[in-house]
mmCIF file of C-alpha atoms and ligand atoms in Angstrom:
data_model
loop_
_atom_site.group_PDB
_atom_site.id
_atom_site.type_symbol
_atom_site.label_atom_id
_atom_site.label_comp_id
_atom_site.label_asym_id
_atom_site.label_seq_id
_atom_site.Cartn_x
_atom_site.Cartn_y
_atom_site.Cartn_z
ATOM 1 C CA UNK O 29 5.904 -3.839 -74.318
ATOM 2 C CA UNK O 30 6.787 -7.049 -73.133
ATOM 3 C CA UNK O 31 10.078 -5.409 -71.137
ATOM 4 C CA UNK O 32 7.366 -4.263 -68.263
ATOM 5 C CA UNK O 33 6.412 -7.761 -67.489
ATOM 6 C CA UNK O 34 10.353 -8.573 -68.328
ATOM 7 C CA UNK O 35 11.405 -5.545 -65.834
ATOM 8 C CA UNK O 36 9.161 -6.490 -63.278
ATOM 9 C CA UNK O 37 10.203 -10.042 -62.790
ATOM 10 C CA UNK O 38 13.710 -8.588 -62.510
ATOM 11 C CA UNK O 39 12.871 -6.209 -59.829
ATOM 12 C CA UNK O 40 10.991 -9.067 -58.155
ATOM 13 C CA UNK O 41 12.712 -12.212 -58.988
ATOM 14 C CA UNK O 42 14.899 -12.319 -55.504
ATOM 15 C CA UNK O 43 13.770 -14.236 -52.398
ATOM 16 C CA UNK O 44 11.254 -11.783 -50.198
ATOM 17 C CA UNK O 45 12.311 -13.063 -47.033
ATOM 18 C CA UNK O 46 14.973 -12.079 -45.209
ATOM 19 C CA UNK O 47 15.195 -15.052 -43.451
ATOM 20 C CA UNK O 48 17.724 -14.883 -41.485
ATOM 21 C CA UNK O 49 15.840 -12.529 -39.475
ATOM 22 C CA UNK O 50 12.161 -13.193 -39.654
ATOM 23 C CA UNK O 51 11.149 -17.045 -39.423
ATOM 24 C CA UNK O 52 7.626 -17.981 -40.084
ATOM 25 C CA UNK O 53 6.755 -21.488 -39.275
ATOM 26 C CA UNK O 54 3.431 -23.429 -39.497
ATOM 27 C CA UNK O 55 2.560 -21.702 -35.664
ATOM 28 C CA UNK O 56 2.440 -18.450 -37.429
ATOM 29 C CA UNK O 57 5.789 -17.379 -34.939
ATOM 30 C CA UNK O 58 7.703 -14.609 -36.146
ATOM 31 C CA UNK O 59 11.383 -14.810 -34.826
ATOM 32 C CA UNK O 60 12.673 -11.492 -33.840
ATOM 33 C CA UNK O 61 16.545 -10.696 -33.627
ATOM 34 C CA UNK O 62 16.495 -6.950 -33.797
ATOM 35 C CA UNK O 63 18.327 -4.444 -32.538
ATOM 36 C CA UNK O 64 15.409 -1.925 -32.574
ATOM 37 C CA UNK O 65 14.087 -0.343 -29.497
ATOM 38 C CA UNK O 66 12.332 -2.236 -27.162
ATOM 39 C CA UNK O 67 8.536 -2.560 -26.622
ATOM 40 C CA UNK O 68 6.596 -4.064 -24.027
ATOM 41 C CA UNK O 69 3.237 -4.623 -26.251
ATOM 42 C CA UNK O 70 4.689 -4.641 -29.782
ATOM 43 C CA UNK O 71 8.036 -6.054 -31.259
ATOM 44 C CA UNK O 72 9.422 -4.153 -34.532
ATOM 45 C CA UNK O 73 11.701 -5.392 -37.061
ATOM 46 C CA UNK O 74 13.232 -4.579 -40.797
ATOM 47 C CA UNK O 75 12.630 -7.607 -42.936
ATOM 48 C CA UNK O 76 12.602 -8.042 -46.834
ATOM 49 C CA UNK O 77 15.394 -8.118 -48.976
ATOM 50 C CA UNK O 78 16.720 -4.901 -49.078
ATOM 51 C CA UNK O 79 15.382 -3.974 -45.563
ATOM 52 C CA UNK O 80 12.939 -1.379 -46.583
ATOM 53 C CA UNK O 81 9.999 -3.373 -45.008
ATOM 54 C CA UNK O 82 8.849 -1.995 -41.288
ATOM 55 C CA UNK O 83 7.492 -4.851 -39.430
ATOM 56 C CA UNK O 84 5.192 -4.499 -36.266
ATOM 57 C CA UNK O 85 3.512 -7.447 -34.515
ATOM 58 C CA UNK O 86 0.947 -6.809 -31.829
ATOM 59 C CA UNK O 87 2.532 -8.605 -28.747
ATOM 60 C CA UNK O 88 -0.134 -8.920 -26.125
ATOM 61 C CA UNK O 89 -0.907 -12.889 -26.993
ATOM 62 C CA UNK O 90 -2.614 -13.750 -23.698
ATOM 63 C CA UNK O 91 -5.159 -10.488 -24.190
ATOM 64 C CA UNK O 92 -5.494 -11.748 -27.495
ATOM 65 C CA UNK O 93 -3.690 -8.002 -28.292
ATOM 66 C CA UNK O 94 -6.456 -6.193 -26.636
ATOM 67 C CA UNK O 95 -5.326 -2.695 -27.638
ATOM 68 C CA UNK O 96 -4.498 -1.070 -24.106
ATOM 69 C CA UNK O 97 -3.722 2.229 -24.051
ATOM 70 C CA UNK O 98 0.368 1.553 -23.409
ATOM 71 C CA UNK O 99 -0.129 -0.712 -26.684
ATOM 72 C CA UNK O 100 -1.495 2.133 -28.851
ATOM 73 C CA UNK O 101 1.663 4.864 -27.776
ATOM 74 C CA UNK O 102 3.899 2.125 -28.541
ATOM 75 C CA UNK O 103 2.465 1.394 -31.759
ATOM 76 C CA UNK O 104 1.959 5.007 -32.849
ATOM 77 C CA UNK O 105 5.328 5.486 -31.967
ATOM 78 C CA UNK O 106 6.529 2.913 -34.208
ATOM 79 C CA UNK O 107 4.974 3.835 -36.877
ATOM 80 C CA UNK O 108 5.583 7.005 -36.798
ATOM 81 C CA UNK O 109 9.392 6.366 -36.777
ATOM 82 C CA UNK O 110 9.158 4.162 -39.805
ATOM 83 C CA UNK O 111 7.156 6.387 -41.112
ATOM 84 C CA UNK O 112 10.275 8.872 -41.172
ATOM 85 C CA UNK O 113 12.603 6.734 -42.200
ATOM 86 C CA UNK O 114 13.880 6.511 -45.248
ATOM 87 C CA UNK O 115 14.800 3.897 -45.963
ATOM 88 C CA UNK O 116 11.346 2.072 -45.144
ATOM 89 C CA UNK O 117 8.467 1.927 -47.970
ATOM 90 C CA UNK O 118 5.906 0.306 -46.379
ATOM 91 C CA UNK O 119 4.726 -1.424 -42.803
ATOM 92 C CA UNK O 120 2.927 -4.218 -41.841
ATOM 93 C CA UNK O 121 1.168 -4.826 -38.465
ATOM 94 C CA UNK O 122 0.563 -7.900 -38.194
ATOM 95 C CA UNK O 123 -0.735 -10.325 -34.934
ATOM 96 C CA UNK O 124 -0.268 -13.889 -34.145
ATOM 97 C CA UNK O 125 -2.108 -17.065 -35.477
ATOM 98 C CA UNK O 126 -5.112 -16.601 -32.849
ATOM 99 C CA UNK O 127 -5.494 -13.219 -32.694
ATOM 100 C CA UNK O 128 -4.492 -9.861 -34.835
ATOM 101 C CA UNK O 129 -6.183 -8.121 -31.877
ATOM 102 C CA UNK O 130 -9.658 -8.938 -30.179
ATOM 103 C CA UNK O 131 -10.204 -5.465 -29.714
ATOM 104 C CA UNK O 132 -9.885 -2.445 -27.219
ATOM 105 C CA UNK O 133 -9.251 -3.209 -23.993
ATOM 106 C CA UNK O 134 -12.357 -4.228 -21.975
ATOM 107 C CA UNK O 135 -10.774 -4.556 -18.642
ATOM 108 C CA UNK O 136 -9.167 -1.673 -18.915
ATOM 109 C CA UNK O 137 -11.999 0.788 -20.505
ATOM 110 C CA UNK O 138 -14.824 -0.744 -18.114
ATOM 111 C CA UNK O 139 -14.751 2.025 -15.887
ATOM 112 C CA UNK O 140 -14.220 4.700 -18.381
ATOM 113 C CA UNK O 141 -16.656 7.901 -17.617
ATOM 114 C CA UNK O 142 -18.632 10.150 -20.760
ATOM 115 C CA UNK O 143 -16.715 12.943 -19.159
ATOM 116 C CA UNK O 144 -13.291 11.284 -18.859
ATOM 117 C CA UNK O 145 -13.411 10.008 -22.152
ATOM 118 C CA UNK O 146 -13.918 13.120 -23.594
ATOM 119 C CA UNK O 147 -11.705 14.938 -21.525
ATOM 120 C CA UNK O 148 -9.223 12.736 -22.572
ATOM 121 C CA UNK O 149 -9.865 12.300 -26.183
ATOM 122 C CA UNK O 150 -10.164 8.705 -26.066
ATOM 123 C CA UNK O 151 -8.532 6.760 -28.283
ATOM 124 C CA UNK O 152 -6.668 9.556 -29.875
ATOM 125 C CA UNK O 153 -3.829 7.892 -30.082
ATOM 126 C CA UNK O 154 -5.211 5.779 -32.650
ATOM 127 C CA UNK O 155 -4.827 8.098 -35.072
ATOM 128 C CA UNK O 156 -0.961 7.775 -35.861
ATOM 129 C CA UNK O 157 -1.851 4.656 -38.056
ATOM 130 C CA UNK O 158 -4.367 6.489 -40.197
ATOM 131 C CA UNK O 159 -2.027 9.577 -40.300
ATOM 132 C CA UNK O 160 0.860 7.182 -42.185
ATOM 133 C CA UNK O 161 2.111 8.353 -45.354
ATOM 134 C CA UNK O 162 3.557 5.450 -46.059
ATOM 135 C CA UNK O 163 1.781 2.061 -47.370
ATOM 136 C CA UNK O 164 0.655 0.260 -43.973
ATOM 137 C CA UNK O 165 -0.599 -3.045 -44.701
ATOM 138 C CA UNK O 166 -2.737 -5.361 -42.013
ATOM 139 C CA UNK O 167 -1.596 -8.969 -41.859
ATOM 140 C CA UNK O 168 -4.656 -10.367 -40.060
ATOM 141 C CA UNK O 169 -4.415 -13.994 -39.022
ATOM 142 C CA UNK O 170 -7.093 -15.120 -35.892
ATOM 143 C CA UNK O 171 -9.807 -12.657 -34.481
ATOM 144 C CA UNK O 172 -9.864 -8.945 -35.623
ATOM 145 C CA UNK O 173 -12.782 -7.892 -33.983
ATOM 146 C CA UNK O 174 -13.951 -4.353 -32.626
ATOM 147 C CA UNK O 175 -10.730 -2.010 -32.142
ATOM 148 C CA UNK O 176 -8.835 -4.885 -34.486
ATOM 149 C CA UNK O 177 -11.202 -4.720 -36.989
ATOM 150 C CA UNK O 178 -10.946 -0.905 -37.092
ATOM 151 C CA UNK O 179 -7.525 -0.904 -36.689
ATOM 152 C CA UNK O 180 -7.566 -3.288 -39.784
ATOM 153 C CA UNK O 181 -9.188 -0.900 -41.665
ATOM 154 C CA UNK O 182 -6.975 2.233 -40.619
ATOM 155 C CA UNK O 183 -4.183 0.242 -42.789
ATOM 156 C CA UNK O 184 -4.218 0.958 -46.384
ATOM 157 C CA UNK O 185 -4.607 -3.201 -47.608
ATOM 158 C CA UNK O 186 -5.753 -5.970 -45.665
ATOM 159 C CA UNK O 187 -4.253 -9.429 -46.623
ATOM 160 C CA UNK O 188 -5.928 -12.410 -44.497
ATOM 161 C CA UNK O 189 -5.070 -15.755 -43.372
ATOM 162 C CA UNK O 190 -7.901 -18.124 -44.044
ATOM 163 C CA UNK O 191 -8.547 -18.509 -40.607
ATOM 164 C CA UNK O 192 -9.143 -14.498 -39.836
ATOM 165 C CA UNK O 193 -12.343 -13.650 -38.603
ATOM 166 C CA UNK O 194 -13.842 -10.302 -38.333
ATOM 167 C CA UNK O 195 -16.036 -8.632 -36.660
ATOM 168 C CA UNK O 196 -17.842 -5.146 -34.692
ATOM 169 C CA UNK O 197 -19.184 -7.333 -31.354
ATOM 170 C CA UNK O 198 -18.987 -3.755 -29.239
ATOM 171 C CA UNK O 199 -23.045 -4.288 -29.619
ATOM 172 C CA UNK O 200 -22.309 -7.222 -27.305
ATOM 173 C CA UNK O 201 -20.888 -5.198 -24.141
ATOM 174 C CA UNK O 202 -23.117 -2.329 -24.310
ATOM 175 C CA UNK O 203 -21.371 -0.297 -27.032
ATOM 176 C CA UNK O 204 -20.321 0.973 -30.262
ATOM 177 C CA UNK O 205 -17.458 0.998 -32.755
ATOM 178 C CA UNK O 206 -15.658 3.960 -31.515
ATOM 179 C CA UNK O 207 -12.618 3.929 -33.808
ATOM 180 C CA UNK O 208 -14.053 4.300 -37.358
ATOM 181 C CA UNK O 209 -15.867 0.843 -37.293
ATOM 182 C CA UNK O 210 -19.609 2.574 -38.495
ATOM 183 C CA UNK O 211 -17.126 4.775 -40.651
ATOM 184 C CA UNK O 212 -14.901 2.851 -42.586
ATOM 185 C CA UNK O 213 -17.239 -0.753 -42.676
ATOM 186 C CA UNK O 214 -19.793 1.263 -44.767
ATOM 187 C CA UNK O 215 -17.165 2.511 -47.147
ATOM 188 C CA UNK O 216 -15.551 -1.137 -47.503
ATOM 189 C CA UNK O 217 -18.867 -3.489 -47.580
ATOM 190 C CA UNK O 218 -21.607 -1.087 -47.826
ATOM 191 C CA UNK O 219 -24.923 -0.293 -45.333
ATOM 192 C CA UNK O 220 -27.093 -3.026 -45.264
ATOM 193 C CA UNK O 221 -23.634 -5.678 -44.624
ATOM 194 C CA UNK O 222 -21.837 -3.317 -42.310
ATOM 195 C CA UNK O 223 -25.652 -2.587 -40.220
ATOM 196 C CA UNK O 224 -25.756 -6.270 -39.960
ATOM 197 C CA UNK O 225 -22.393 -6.951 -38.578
ATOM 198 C CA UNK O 226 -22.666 -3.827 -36.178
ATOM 199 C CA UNK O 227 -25.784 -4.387 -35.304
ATOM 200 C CA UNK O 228 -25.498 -8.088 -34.852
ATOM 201 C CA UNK O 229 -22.156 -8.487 -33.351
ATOM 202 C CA UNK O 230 -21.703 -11.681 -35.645
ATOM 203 C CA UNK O 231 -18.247 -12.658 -37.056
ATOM 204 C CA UNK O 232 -17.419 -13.079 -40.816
ATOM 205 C CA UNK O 233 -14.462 -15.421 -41.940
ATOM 206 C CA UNK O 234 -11.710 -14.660 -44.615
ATOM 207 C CA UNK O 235 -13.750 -15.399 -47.579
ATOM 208 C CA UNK O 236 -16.169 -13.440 -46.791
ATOM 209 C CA UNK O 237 -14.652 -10.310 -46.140
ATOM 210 C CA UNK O 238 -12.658 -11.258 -49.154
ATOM 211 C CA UNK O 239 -15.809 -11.395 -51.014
ATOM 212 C CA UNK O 240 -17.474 -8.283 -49.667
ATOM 213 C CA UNK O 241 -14.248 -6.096 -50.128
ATOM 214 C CA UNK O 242 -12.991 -5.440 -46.726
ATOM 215 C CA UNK O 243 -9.833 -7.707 -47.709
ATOM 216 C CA UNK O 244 -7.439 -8.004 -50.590
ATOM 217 C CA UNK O 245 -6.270 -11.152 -50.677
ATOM 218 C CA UNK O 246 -6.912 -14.882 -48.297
ATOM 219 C CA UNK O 247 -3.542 -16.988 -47.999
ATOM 220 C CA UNK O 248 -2.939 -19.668 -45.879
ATOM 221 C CA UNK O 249 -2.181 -18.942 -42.521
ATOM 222 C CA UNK O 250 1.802 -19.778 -42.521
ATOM 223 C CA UNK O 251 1.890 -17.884 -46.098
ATOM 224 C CA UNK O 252 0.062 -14.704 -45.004
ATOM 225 C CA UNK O 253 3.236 -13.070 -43.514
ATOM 226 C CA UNK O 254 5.477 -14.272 -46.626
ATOM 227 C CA UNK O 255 3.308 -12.943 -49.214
ATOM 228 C CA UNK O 256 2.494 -9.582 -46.776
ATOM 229 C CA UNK O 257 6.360 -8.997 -47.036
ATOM 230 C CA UNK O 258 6.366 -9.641 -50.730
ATOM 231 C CA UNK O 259 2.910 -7.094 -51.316
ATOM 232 C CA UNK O 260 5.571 -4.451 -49.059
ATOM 233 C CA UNK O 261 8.698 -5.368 -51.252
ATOM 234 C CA UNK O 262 6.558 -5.198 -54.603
ATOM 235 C CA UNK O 263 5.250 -1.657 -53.599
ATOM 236 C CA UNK O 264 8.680 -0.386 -52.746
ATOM 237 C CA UNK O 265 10.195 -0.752 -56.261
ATOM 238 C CA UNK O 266 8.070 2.126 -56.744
ATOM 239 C CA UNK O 267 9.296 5.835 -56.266
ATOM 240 C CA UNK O 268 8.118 6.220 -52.626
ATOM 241 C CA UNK O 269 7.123 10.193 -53.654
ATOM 242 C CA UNK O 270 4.970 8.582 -56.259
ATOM 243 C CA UNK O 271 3.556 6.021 -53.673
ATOM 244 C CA UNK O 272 2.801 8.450 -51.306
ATOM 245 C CA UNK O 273 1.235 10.799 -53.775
ATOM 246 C CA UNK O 274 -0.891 7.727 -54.902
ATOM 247 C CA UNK O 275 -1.989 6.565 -51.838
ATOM 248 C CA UNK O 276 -3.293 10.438 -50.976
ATOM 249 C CA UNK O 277 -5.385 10.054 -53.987
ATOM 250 C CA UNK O 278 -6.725 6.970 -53.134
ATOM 251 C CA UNK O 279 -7.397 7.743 -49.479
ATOM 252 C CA UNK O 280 -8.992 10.935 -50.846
ATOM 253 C CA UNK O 281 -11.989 9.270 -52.282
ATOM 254 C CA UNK O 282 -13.179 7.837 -48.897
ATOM 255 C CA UNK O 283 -13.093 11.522 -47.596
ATOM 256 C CA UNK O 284 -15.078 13.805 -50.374
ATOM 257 C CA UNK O 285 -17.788 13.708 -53.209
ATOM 258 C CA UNK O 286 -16.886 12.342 -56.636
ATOM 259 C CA UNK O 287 -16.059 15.981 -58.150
ATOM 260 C CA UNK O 288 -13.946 17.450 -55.763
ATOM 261 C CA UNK O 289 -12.598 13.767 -55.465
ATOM 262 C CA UNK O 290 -11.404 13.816 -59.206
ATOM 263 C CA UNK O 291 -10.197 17.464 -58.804
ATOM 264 C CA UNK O 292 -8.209 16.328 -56.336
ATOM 265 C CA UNK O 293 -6.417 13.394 -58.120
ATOM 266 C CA UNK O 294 -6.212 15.963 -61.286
ATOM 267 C CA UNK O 295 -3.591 17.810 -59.363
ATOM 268 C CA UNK O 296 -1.820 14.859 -57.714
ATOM 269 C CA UNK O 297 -1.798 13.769 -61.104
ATOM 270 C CA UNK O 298 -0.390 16.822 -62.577
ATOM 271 C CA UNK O 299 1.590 17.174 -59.524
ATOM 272 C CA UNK O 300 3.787 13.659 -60.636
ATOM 273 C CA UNK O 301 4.994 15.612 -63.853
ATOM 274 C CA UNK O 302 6.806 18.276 -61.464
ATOM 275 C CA UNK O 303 8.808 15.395 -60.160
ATOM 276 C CA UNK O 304 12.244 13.517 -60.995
ATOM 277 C CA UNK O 305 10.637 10.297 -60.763
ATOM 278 C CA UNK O 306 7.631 10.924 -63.601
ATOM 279 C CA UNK O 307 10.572 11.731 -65.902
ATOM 280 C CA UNK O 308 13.034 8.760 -64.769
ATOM 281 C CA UNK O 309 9.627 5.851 -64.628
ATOM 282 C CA UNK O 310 8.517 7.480 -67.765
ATOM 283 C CA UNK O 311 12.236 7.597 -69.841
ATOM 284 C CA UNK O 312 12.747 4.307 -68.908
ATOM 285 C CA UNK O 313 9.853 2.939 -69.447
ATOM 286 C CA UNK O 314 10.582 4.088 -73.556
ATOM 287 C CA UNK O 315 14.367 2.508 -72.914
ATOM 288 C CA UNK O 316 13.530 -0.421 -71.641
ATOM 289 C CA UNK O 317 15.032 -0.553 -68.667
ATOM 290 C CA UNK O 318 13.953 -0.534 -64.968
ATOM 291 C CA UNK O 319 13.889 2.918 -63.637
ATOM 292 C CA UNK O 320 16.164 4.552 -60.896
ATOM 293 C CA UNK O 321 13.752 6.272 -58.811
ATOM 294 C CA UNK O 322 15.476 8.670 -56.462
ATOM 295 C CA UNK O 323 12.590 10.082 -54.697
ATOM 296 C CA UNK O 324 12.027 13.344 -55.971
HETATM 297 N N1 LIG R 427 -10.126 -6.812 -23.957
HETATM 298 C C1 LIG R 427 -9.498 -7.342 -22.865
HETATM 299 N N2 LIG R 427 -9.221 -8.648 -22.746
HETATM 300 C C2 LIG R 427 -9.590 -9.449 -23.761
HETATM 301 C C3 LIG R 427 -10.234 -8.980 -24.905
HETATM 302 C C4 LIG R 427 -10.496 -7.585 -24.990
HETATM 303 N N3 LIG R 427 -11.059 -7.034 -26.051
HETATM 304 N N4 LIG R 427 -10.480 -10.024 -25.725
HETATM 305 C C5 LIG R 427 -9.991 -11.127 -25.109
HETATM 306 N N5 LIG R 427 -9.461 -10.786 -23.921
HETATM 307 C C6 LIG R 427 -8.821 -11.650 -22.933
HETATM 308 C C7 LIG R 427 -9.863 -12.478 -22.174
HETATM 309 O O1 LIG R 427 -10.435 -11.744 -21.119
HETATM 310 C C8 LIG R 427 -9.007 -13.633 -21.697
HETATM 311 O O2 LIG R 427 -8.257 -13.202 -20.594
HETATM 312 P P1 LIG R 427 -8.171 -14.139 -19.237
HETATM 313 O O3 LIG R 427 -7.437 -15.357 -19.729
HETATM 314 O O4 LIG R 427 -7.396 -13.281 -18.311
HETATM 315 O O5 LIG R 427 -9.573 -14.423 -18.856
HETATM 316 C C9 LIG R 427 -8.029 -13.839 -22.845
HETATM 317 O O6 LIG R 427 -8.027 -12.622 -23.597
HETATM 318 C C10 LIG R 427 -8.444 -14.959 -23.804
HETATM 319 O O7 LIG R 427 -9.776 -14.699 -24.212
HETATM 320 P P2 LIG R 427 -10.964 -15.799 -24.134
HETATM 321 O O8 LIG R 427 -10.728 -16.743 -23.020
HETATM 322 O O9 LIG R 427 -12.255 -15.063 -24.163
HETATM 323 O O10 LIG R 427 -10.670 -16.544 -25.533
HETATM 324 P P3 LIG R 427 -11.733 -17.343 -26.422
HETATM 325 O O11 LIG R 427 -10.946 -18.031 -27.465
HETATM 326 O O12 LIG R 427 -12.667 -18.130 -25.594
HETATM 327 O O13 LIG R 427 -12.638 -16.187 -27.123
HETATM 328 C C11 LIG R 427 -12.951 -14.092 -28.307
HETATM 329 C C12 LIG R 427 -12.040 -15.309 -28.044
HETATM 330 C C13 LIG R 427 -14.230 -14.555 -29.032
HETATM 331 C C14 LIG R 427 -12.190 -13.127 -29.176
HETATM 332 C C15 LIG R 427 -13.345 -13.443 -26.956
HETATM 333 O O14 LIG R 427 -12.168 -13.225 -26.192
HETATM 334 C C16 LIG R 427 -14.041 -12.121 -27.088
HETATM 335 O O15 LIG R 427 -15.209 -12.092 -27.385
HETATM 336 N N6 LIG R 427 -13.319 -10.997 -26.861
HETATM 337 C C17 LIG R 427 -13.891 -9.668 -26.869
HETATM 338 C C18 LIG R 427 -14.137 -9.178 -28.280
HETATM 339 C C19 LIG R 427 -14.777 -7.816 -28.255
HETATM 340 O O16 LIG R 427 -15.854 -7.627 -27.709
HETATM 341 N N7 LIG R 427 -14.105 -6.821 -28.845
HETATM 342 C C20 LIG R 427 -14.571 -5.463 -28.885
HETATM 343 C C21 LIG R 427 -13.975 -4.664 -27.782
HETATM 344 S S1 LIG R 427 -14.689 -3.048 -27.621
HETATM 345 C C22 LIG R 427 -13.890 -2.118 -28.805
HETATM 346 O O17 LIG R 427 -13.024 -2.585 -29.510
HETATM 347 C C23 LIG R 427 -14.361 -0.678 -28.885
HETATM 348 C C24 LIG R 427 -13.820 0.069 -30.054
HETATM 349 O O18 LIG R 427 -14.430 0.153 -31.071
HETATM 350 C C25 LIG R 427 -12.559 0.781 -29.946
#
């Protein structure tokens, strides 16, 4: 038994950082050098080791990353390409030190109309985060408030900085959460915390929400993007078919009773045993040897 702890060190032992492309530095600046396509509102990279880690950072830093409409296409896009990749297991989206994002966009939604909004779908562009199949994991450092908060919670695990606030303030300007805030804040913390931060508009810090279950895990703010990388690199020494399969169970709870809740992870879990990868994890877990999953 002691070869899984043994097997596990092995497959994590190496350096996370691929440092010669990402830099972190007490400022909480990431250093891009990518070749990847170009974004006005986000920057992408591959980072990790064995450059299976999709990184997006939210690059509006003077709107605080108020998520504009030209932000969320670019994001969604982004996703959705790492998403198809390969050779990507998970993705972070991560801010800078002041602000993950502050929200939608005030300036730009002021005007909006009941009848434009709806025409329009509002927002629906939002949903390419949730729609991930892959691991998506929020780095939050600085303010994640409203449409940050939410889009915190679209991500699968939130790690924090210890300086990370949070918060639903849309009572504040004459609104509501409109992207899953009185949705997902119930599931995370419960009713009476998540009615008192919608209904108050006040912010919680990092040890908070790490106490009430809306985040993981608190680092300090120039370790939150190392150890987001390593969460990323740790997940992807998994099968990724297994991951995925995994993370539909999981998500599956927050979407149905109990019952049909453990129905459905009774045929995910049956489902494993008609793939390569239950065999392979399984044979050499009786070997003693790390597995070589081959995603299928
Ligand atoms: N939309 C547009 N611009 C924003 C913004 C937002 N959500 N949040 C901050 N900004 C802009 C500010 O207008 C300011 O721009 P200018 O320099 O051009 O004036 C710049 O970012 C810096 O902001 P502040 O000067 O306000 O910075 P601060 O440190 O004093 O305060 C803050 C920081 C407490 C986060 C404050 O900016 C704030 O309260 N922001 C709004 C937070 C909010 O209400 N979010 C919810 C939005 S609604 C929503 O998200 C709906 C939904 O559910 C989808």
């Amino acid at each position: 038994m002691a070869s899984v702890a043994a097997v596990t060190r092995a497959l994590l032992g190496k350096s996370v950082l691929n440092t010669g492309r990402v830099a972190t530095a007490n400022t909480g600046f990431i250093k891009f050098y990518s070749t990847a396509p170009q974004y006005e509102n986000i920057k992408v990279d591959v980072v990790g080791s064995k450059k299976n880690v999709g990184l997006i950072q939210l690059n509006r830093p003077k709107a605080l990353n108020a998520l504009c409409g030209a932000l969320f296409k670019e994001l969604g896009k982004a996703v959705e390409e790492f998403d198809t990749d390969e050779k990507i297991a998970a993705i972070i989206i991560t801010g800078n030190e002041k602000a993950f994002a502050a929200g939608a966009d005030i300036k730009e939604m002021q005007g909006n109309t009941y009848s434009g909004n709806t025409r329009q779908g509002f927002l629906k562009d939002w949903e390419a985060v949730s729609n991930c199949g892959k691991p998506v994991i929020a780095a939050v450092n600085g303010f994640a408030l409203g449409g940050g908060c939410e889009l915190a919670m679209m991500c699968d695990i939130i790690y924090a900085g210890e300086k990370a606030k949070f918060g639903q303030p849309e009572i504040n300007i004459g609104t509501i959460p409109g992207a899953g805030g009185t949705q997902r804040l119930p599931r995370y913390v419960g009713k009476s915390k998540a009615m008192e931060i919608v209904l108050t508009g006040t912010f919680i810090d990092a040890i908070e929400a790490e106490r009430m279950g809306l985040v993981s895990r608190v680092f300090p703010v120039e370790k939150l993007l190392e150890e987001t990388i390593k969460l990323a690199e740790r997940i992807g020494t998994h099968s990724p078919l297994i991951v995925k399969m995994a993370k539909q169970s999981v998500n599956q709870a927050y979407e149905t009773t109990l019952k049909s809740g453990l129905q459905f992870e009774k045929s995910i879990f049956y489902g494993t045993f008609a793939t390569e990868d239950q065999k392979e994890g399984m044979t050499a877990f009786i070997e003693k040897r790390a597995p070589n999953f081959k995603n299928n």
